[in-house]
Coordinates of C-alpha atoms and ligand atoms in Angstrom, one line a residue:
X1 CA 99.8 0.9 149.0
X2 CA 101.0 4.1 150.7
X3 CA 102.0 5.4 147.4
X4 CA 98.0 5.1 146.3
X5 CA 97.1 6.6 149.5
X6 CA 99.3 9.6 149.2
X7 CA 98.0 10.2 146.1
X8 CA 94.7 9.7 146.4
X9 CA 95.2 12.6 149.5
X10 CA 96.5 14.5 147.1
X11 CA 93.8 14.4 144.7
X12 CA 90.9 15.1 147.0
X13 CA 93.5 18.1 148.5
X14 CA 93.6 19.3 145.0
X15 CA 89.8 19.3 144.6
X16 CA 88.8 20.1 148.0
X17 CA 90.8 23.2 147.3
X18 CA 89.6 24.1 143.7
X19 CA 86.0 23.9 145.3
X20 CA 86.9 26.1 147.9
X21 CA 88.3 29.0 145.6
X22 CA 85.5 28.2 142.8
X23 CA 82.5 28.9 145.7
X24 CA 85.2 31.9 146.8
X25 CA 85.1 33.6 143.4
X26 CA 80.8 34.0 144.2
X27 CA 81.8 36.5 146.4
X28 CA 84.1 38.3 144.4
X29 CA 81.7 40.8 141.8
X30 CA 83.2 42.5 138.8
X31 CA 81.7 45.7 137.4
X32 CA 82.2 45.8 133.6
X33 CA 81.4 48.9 131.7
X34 CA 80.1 48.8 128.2
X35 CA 79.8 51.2 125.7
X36 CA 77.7 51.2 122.7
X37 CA 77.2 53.9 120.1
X38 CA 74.3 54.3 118.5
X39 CA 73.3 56.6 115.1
X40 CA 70.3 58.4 116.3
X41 CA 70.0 61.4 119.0
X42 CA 68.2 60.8 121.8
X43 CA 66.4 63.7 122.5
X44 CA 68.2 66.6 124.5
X45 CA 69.6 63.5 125.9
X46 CA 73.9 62.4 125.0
X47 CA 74.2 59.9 126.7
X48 CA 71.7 57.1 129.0
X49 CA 73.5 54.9 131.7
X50 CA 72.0 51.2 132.1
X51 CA 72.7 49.1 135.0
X52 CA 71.8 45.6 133.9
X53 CA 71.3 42.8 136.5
X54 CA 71.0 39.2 135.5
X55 CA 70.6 36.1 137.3
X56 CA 70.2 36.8 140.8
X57 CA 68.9 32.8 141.7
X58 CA 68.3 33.6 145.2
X59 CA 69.2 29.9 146.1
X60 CA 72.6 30.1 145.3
X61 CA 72.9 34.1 145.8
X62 CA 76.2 35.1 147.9
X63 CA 76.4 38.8 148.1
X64 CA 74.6 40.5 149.9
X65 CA 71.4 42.9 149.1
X66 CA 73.1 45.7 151.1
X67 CA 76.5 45.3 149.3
X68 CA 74.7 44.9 145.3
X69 CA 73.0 47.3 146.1
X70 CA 76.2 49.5 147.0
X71 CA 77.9 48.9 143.8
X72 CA 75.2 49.7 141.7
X73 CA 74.3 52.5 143.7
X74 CA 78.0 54.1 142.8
X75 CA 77.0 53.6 138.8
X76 CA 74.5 56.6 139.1
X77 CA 72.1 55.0 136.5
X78 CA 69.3 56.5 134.6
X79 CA 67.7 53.5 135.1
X80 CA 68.0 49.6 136.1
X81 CA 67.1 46.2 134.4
X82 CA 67.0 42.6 135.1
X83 CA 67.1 39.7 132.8
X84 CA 65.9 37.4 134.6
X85 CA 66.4 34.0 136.9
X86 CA 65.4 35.3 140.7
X87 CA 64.3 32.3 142.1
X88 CA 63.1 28.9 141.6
X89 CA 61.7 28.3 145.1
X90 CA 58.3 30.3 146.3
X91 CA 60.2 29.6 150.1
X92 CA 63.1 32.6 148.7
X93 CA 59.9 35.1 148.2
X94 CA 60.9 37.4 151.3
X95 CA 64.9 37.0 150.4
X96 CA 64.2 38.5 146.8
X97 CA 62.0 41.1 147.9
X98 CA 64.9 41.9 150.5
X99 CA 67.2 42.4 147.2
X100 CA 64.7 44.3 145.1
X101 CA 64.1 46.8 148.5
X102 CA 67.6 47.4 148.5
X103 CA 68.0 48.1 144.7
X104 CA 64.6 50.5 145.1
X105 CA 66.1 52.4 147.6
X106 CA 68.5 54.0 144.4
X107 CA 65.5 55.3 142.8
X108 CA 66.9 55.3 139.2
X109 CA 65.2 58.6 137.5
X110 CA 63.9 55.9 134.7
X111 CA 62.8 53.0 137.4
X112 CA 63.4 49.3 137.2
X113 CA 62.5 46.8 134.5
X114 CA 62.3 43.2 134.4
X115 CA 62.0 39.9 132.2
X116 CA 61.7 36.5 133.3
X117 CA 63.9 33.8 133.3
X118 CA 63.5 30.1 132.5
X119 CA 63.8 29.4 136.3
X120 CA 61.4 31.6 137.4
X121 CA 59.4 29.7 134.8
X122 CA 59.8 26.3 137.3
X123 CA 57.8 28.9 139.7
X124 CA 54.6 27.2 137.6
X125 CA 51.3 29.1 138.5
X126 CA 53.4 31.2 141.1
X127 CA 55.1 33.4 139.1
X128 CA 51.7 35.6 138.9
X129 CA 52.3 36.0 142.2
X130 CA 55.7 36.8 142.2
X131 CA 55.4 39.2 139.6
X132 CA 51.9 41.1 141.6
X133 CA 54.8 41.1 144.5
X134 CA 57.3 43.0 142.3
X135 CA 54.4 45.3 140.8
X136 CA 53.7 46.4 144.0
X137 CA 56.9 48.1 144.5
X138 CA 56.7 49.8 141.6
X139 CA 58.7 48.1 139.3
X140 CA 57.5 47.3 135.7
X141 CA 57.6 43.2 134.9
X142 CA 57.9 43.1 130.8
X143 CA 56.3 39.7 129.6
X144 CA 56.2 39.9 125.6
X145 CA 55.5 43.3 126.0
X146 CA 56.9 47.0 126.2
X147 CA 57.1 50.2 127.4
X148 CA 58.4 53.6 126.8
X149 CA 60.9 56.0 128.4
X150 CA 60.4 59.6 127.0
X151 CA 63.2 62.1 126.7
X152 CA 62.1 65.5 124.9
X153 CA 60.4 64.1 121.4
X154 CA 62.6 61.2 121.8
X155 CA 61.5 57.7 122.9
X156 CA 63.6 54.9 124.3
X157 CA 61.3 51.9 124.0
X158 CA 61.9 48.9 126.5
X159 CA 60.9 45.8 124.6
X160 CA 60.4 42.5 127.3
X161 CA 60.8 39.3 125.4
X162 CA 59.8 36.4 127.7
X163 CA 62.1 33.3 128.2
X164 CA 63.4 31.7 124.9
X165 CA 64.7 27.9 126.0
X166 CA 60.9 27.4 127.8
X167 CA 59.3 28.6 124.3
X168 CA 57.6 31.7 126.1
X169 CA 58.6 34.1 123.5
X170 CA 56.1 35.6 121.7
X171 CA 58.3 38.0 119.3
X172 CA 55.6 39.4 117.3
X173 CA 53.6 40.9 120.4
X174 CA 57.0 41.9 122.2
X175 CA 57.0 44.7 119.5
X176 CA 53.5 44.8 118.5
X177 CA 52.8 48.9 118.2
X178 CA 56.0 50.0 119.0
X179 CA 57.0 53.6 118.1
X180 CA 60.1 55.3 116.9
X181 CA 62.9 55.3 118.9
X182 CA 65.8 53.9 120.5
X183 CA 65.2 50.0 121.2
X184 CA 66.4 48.4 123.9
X185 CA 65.7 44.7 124.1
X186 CA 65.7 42.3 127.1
X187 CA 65.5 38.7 127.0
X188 CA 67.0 36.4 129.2
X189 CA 68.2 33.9 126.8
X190 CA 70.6 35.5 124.6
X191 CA 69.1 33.0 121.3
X192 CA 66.5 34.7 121.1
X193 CA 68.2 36.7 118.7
X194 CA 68.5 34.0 115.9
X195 CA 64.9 34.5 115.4
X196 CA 64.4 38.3 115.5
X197 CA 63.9 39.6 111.9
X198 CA 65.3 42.6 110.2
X199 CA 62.1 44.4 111.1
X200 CA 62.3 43.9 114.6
X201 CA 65.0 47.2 115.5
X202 CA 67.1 46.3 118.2
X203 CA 69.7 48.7 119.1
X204 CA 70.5 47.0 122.3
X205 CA 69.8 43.4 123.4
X206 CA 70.6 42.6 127.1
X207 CA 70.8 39.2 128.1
X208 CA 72.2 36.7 130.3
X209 CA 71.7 32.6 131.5
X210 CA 74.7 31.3 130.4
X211 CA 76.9 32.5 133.7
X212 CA 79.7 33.0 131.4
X213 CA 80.1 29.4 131.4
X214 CA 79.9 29.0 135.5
X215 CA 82.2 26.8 135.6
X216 CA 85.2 26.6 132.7
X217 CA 86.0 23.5 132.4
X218 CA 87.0 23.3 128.7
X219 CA 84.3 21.8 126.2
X220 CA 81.7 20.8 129.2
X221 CA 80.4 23.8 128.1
X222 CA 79.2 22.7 125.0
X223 CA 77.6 19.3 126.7
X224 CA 75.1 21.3 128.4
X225 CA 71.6 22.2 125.9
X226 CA 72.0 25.5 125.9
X227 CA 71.2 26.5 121.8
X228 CA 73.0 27.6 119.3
X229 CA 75.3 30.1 120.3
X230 CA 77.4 28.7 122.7
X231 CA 78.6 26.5 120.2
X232 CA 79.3 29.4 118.3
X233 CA 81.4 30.5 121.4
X234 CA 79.4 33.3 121.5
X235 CA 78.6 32.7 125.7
X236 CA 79.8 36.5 127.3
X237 CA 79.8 40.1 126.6
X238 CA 79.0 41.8 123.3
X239 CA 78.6 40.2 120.0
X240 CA 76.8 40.9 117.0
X241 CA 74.4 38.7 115.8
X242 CA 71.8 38.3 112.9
X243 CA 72.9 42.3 112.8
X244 CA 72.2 43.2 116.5
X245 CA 74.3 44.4 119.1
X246 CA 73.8 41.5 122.0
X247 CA 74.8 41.4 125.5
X248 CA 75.3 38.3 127.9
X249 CA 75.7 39.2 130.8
X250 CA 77.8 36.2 133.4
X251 CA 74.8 36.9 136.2
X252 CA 75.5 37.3 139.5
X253 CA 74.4 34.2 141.2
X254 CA 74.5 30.6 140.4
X255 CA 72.6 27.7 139.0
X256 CA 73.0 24.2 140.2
X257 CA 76.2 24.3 142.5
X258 CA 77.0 27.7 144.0
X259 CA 80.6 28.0 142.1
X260 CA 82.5 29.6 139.8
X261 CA 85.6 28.7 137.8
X262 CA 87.1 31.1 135.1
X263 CA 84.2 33.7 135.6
X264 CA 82.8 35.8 138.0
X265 CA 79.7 37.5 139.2
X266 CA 78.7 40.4 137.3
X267 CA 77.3 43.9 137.4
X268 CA 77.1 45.4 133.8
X269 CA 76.9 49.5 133.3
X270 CA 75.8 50.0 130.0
X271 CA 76.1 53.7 128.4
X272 CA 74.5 54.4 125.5
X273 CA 75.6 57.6 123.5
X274 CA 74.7 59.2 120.2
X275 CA 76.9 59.6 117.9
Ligands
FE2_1 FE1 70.5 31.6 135.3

């Protein structure tokens, strides 16, 4: 009987203790430079410096808006995007908007873009309130749409395709009248990209809602429904796909349990340069 006790003491010890240092790693952002190279000049323009923000889920959100806001701060961007996943919960309004002040406060020369999430989504009818909040503050919500970026006689178009797992893509208007130019894609689910044809340029895709797996347990992974590329183990950083450069970013904040095992929360720079 003691010898089941003992190591039943042990067990919850041991799991007590890999709880504590997975909800201790939520604290504990990495910055992870990218590079990509791309054929075309932009403009007068080398090079273009992207900070990329994904998954913020205020409900599970541990760092703080003053210290994000540091960090990306110290990247010196030309501008900022988000790929969605803010909130799920109308109650977080005023905490996101505490976030998004912070990150204004940089005043990227190029502004701050956004997409929509699948959990924003779960915000129902609200999200058109949500997204009149952000507009107010001068920062451009992308819903199967895009805008443009101008550098000399060069374009960089941002092309906004909304949430993939809910069905709220609409790839054909995402694109509809877009000019020549650099393309840089954001959609918050990376699949997307399995049904982009060859006519739809991307140059860059940013994504994210995967988490980098959240919590790396190996092969639970692959229980959850999360499409087709995790099963191709294609769940974190750059990979090519269907042709097209893709980014996932891990997010920085959580989904479900505010934890992380095996990955950590994420701030991506992206430079882009001609070749
Ligand atoms: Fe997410």
């Amino acid at each position: 009987m003691l010898i089941i006790l003992t190591v039943l003491l042990l067990v919850a010890v041991v799991v007590a203790a890999l709880i504590g240092y997975a909800h201790w790693n939520t604290f504990r952002p990495v910055v992870r430079h990218v590079e990509t190279t791309l054929d075309e000049q932009l403009g007068d323009k080398s090079e273009l410096r992207i900070v990329q923000l994904s998954d913020l889920h205020m409900e599970r959100q541990s760092i703080k808006p003053e210290r994000m806001a540091k960090i990306i701060a110290d990247a010196n961007a030309d501008l900022i995007v988000m790929t969605g996943d803010y909130l799920d919960n109308y109650d977080n309004l005023d905490k996101f908007m505490l976030y998004l002040d912070e990150i204004k406060k940089i005043e990227p020369e190029h502004g701050i873009w956004l997409v929509w999430g699948n959990h924003d989504h779960y915000l129902g009818e609200r999200i058109d309130d949500l997204a009149e909040e952000i507009s107010a503050k001068g920062i451009r919500v992308l819903a199967n749409e895009w805008g443009s970026i101008e550098f000399g006689a060069q374009r960089l178009n941002i092309i906004g395709i909304d949430d993939f797992c809910l069905g709220k893509s609409d790839i054909p208007r995402s694109f509809h009248g877009v000019e020549d130019g650099w393309n840089l894609v954001l959609s918050h689910d990376p699949n997307v990209v399995l049904h982009l044809e060859e006519h739809h340029k991307v140059d860059l895709l940013l994504s994210g809602h995967l988490h980098g797996g959240q919590f790396k347990v190996p092969g639970a992974f692959k229980l959850f429904p999360m499409g087709e590329l995790p099963k191709q183990n294609v769940i974190s950083g750059m990979h090519i796909v269907n042709g097209k450069n893709v980014y996932i970013s891990d997010g920085m904040g959580q989904a479900a349990f505010n934890v992380r095992l095996g990955t950590r929360p994420e701030i991506t720079v992206h430079t882009l340069r001609a070749a």
